[in-house]
Structures are given as structure tokens and as C-alpha cells.
Short mmCIF file of C-alpha atoms in Angstrom, two decimals:
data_model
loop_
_atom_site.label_atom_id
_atom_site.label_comp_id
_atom_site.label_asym_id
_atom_site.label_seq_id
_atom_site.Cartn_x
_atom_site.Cartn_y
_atom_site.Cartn_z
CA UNK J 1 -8.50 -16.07 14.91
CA UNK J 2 -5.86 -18.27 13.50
CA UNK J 3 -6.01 -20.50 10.44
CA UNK J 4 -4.06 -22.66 8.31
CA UNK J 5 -2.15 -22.29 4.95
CA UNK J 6 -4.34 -24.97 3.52
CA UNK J 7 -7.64 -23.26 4.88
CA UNK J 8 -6.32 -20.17 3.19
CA UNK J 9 -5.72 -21.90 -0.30
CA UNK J 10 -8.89 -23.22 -0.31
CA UNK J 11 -10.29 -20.42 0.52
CA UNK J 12 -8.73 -18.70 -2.39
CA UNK J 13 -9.76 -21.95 -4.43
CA UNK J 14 -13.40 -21.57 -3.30
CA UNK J 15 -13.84 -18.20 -4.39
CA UNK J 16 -11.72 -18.11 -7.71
CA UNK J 17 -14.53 -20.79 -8.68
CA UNK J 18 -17.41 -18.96 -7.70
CA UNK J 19 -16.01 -15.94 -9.60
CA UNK J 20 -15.20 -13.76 -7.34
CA UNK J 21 -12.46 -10.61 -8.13
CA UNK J 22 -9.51 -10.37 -5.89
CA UNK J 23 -8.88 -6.53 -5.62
CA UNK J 24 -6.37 -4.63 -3.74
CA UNK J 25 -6.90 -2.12 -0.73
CA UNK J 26 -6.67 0.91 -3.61
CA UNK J 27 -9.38 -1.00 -5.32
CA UNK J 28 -11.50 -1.40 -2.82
CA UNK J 29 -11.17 2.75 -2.61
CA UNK J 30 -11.93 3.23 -5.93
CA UNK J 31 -14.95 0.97 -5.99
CA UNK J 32 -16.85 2.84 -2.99
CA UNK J 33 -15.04 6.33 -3.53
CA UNK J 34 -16.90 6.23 -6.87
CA UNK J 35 -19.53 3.31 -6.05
CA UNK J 36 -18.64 1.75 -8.94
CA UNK J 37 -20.91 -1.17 -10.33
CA UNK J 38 -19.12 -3.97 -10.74
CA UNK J 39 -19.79 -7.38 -13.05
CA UNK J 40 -18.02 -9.56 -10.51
CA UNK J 41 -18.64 -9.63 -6.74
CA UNK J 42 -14.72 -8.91 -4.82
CA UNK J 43 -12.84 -10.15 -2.65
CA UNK J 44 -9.63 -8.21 -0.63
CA UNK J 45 -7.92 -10.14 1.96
CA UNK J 46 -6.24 -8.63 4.65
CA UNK J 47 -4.13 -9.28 7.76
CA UNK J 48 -3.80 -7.42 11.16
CA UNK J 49 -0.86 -6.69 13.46
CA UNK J 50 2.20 -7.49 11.38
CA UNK J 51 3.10 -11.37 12.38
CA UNK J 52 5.72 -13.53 10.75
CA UNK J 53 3.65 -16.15 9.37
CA UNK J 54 2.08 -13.27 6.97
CA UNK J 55 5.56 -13.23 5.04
CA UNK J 56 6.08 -17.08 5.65
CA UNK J 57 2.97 -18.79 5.29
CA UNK J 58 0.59 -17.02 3.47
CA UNK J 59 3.13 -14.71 1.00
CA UNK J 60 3.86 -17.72 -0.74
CA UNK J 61 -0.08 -18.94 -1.16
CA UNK J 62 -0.59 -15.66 -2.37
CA UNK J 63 2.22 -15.57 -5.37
CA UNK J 64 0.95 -18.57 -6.65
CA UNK J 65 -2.56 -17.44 -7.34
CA UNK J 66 -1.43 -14.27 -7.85
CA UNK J 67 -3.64 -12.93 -5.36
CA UNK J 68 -3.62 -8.96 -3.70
CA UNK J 69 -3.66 -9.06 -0.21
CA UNK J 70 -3.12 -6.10 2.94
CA UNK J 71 -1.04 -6.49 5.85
CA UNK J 72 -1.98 -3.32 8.71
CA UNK J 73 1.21 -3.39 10.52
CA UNK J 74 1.39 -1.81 14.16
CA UNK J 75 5.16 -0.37 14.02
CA UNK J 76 5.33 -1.30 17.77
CA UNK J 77 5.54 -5.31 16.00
CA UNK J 78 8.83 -4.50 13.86
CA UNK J 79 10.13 -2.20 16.45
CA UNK J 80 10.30 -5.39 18.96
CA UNK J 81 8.19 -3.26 21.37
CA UNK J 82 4.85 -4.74 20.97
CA UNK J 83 2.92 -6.20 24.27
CA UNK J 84 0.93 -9.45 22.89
CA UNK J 85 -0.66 -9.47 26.15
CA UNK J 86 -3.76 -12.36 24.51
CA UNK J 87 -0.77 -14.66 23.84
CA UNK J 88 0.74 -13.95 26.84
CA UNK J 89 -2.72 -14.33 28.54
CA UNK J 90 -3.73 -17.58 26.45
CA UNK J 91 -0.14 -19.04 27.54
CA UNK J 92 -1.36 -18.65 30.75
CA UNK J 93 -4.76 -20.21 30.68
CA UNK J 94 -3.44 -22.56 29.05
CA UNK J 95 -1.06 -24.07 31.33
CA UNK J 96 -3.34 -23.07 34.95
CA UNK J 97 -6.62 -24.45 36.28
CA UNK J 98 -7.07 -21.14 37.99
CA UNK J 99 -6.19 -17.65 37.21
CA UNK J 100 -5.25 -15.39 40.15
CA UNK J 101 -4.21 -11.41 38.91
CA UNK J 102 -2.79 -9.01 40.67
CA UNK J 103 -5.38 -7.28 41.53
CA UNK J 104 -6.49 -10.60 44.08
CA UNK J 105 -9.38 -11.29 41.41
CA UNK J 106 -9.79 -15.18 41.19
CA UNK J 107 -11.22 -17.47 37.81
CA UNK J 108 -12.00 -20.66 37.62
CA UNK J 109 -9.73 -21.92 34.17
CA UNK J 110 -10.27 -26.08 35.05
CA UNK J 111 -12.34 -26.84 31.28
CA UNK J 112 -11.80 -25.05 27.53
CA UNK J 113 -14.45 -23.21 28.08
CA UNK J 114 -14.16 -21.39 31.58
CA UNK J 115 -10.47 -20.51 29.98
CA UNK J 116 -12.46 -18.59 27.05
CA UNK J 117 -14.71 -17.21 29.62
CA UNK J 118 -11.73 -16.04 31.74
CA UNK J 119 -10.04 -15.16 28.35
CA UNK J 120 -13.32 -12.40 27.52
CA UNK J 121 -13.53 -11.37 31.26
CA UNK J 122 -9.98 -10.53 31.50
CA UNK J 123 -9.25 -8.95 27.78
CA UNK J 124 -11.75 -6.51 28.69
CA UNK J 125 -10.50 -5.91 32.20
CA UNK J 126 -7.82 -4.47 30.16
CA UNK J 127 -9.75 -2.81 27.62
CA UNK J 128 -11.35 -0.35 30.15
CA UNK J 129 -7.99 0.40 31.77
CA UNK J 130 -6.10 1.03 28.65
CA UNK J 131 -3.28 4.16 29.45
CA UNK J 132 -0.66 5.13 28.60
CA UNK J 133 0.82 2.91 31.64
CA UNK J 134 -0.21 0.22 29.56
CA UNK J 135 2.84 -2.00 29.94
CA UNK J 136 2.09 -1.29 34.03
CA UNK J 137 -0.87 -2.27 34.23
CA UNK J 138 -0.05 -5.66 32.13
CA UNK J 139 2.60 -6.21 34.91
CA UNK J 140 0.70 -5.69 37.43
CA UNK J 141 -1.94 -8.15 36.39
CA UNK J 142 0.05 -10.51 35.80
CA UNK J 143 2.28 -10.47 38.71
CA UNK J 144 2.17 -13.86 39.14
CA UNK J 145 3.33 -15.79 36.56
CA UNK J 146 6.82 -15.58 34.27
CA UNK J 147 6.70 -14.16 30.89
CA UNK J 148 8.40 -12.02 28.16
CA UNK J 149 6.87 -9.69 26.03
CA UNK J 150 10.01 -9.47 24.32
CA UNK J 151 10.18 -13.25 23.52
CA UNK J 152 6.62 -13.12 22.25
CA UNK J 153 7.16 -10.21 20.43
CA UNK J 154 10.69 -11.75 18.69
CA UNK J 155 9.36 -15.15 17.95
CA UNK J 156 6.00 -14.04 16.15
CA UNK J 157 6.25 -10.70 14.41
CA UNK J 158 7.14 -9.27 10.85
CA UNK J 159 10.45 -7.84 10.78
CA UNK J 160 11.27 -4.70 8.94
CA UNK J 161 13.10 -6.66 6.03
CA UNK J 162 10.54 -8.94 5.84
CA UNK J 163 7.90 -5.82 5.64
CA UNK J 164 10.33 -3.76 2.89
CA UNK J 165 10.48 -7.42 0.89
CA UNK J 166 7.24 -7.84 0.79
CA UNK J 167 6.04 -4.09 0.13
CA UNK J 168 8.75 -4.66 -3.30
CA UNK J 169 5.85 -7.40 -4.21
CA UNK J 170 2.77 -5.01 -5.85
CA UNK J 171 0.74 -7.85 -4.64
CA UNK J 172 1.10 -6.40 -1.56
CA UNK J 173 -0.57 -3.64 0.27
CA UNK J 174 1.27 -2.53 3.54
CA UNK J 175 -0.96 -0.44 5.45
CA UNK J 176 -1.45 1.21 9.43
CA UNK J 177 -2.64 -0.30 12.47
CA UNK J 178 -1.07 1.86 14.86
CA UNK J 179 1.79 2.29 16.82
CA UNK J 180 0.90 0.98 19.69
CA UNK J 181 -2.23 -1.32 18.82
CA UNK J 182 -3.86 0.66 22.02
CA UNK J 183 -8.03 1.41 22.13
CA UNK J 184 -8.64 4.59 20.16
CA UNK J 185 -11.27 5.63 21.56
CA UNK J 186 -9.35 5.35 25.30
CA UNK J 187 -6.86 8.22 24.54
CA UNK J 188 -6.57 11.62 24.38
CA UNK J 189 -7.02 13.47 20.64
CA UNK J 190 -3.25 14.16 20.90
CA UNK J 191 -2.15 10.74 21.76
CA UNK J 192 -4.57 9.39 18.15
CA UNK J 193 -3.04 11.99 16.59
CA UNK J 194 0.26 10.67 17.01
CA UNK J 195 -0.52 7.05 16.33
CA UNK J 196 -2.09 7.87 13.20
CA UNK J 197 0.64 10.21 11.80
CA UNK J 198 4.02 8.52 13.70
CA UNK J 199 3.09 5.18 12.71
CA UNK J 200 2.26 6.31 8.99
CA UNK J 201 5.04 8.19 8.65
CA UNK J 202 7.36 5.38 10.20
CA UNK J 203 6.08 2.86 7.70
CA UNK J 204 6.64 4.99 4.78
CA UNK J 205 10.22 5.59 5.70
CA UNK J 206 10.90 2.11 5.74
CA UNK J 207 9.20 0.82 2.52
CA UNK J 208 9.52 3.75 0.42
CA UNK J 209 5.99 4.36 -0.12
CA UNK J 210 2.96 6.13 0.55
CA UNK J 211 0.44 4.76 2.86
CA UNK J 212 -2.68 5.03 2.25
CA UNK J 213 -4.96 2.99 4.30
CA UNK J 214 -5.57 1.85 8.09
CA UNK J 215 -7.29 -0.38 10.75
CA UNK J 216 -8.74 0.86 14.15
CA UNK J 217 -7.50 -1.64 16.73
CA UNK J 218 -10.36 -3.88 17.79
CA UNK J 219 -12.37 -2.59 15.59
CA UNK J 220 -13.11 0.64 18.04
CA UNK J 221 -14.06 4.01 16.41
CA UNK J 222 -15.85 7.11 17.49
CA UNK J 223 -16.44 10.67 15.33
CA UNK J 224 -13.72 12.23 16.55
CA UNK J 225 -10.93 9.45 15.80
CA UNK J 226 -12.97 8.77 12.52
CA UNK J 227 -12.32 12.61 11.56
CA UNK J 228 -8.60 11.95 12.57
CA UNK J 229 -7.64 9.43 10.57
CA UNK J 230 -9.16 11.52 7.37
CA UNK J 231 -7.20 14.10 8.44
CA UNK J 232 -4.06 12.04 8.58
CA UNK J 233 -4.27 11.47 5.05
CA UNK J 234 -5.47 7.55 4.65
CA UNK J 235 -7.62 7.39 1.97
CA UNK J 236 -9.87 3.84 3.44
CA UNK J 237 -10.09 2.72 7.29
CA UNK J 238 -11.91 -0.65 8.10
CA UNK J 239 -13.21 -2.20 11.10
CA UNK J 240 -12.80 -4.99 13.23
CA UNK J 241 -15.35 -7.18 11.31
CA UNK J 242 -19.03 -7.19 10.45
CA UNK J 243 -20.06 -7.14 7.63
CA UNK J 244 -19.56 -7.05 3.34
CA UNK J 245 -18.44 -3.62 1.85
CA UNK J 246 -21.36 -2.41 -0.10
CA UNK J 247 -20.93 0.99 -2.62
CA UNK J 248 -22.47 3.41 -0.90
CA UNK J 249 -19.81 2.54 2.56
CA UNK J 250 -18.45 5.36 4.03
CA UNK J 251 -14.63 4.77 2.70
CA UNK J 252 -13.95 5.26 6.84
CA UNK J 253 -16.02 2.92 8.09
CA UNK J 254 -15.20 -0.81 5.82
CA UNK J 255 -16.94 -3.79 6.79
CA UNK J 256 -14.99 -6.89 7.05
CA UNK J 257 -15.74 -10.28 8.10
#
């Protein structure tokens, strides 16, 4: 999931060359709102979470090819109260030959690829117990071994300066991912309710503006949060990954790869 800024320019390089248009989040609207018929195939890129190297790394790659771009902030990131649990968890792996949880539940973590195995297994171990008691559950899983969620949390997300600077930049599209960055579909029709509307109205009291356009976390969606988020006033959602965006796209449902 990571890559470098050099992947990223050439990236840009490679399709500037093949003639691709680099469009903005609104853009992307317009062009399925309207299924407009383009001359040029597009291009939006866009970034997830809200970490630091969005503002540091790419930002600059990005003003020199003068290139839009989206970053989906979860306010949780800013707000120093986000749990990175899968770099917590890959810390982990990383540094055992065996994983023991809390819950006495024993893997085998001795080559690359039993650590992704364990990596899947336990990230949705987590998925299915998603609550509220979130942070509890973490804990409680990871019972054995030292780490801060804090210190993970201050050493690799987006600050709010660093999110107001860059929303000053019209290359820049800040949009929501949340406030929490917790499983949609997992909670109650209150609880989406309020991290659709609380985290969109938190971002635009920091940056000034309206926001317009959001990110289920993990990609997970269902009718009812899918009615939600129109309701919250977001005029695009996209998922996890996929697929290309095509005109006739439900402006809810965006494909990205």
C-alpha cells in the first residue's frame, strides 16, 4: 500500500505522455453527474487516511506538474486520536516469529509470508469485532506486546496546519473518511450518521470550506450507509478499489484502483 515519491512522479510522467487528463474530485462529479463524453481519458489521484508524507512527499510532486489530487482525511488522524492498529500489528510481525493474542490464539510468523498470512487472519479478526469498544478490544489483543497508538498516531499523520495549508492550494481536494476510520457497515444508523456529518462538519471548520466528497473505510458499503452519506450532503463517495470510473457510475459508488 505504500510507494515512493519517485514511483509517484513517474507515474504522473507515464500518464501525462499517454495523454491522460488529471481532473479534480469536483471533476470527476461533473463528468458522471452529467456522463459527460470526454476527448481525453482522466486521471484523479487520491490519498486515504490523512498521513504526513501526503503534505511532505507527494505535495511537492504534485506542484510541480501541477497536478489535482484528494486527500480523505479521518479527523480521528489530526485529532491525535487515531488507532493505526495495521502498523501497530505489522510492527509486531515484524519483529516476532510467533504471534500469541490475547485471546490465547497462536500464528506461526517465522517467513514473510506466514506474517502476511497472520497479517489477513488477524485484520479481519478485528473487522468482525469492530464496536464501539474498539480501542478495548485492540488492547486486549494485543496484551502482550508494548506499543503506543499515540506515538504511531504523532509520528505519521497530517496535522491540522498541514491540512488548512494544503486545502489554501486549489490543487488540492480535502475530503471525508470518517471520524473514526471504523467498518460502516458494523454500526448502528446513528453511529454512521455521526461519522458522516461530525467528521464533515469538523473538516469544514478547520479549512474554511465545503466538503463535498468521501471514502467508506475499507471500501465497505451497504444501501443503507450508501443512502446516508447522500443524505449528508457529499456530492461523490468511492470505494476501496476495483475498478475505472465509467459515465454511467453511480456518483456513490466510484471505482478506484
Amino acid at each position: 500500500m505504500e510507494i515512493t515519491p519517485e514511483f509517484l512522479e513517474k507515474t504522473i510522467l507515464d500518464y501525462q505522455a499517454r495523454g491522460y487528463l488529471f481532473v479534480s474530485l469536483d471533476e470527476v462529479h461533473e463528468i458522471v453527474s452529467k456522463q459527460k463524453r470526454l476527448r481525453q481519458k482522466f486521471v484523479c489521484f487520491t490519498f486515504d487516511d490523512g498521513y504526513a508524507d501526503n503534505y511532505e512527499l507527494a505535495y511537492p510532486i504534485f506542484k510541480k506538474y501541477n497536478c489535482p489530487f484528494a486527500i480523505y482525511v479521518t479527523t480521528d488522524f489530526p485529532d491525535g486520536k487515531a488507532l493505526l492498529w495495521w502498523y501497530v500489528l505489522e510492527d509486531i510481525l515484524m519483529n516476532s516469529d510467533e504471534l500469541i493474542l490475547g485471546d490465547g490464539s497462536r500464528s506461526d510468523c517465522s517467513t514473510i509470508d506466514k506474517k502476511n498470512e497472520t497479517f489477513v487472519l488477524v485484520k479481519q479478526k478485528i473487522f468482525d469485532s469492530q464496536s464501539p469498544q474498539i480501542e478495548q478490544t485492540l488492547n486486549q489483543l494485543f496484551t502482550n506486546y508494548n506499543y503506543s497508538f499515540k506515538d504511531k498516531n504523532k509520528s505519521l499523520a497530517l496535522s491540522w496546519e498541514q491540512i488548512r495549508i494544503l486545502s489554501t492550494d486549489n490543487l488540492c481536494t480535502i475530503a471525508s473518511h470518517t471520524l473514526s476510520h471504523g467498518v460502516l457497515t458494523n454500526m448502528s444508523d446513528d453511529r454512521v450518521k455521526t461519522e458522516l456529518n461530525e467528521s464533515k462538519l469538523k473538516l469544514e471548520r478547520q479549512i474554511g470550506k465545503k466538503v463535498f466528497h468521501f471514502a467508506y473505510p475499507y471500501g465497505a458499503w451497504n444501501d443503507s450507509v450508501l443512502i446516508q452519506v447522500a443524505d449528508a450532503g457529499y456530492s461523490t463517495a468511492v470505494l476501496a478499489n476495483g475498478g475505472k470510473v465509467r459515465r454511467d457510475n453511480s456518483q456513490f459508488k466510484l471505482q478506484r484502483i
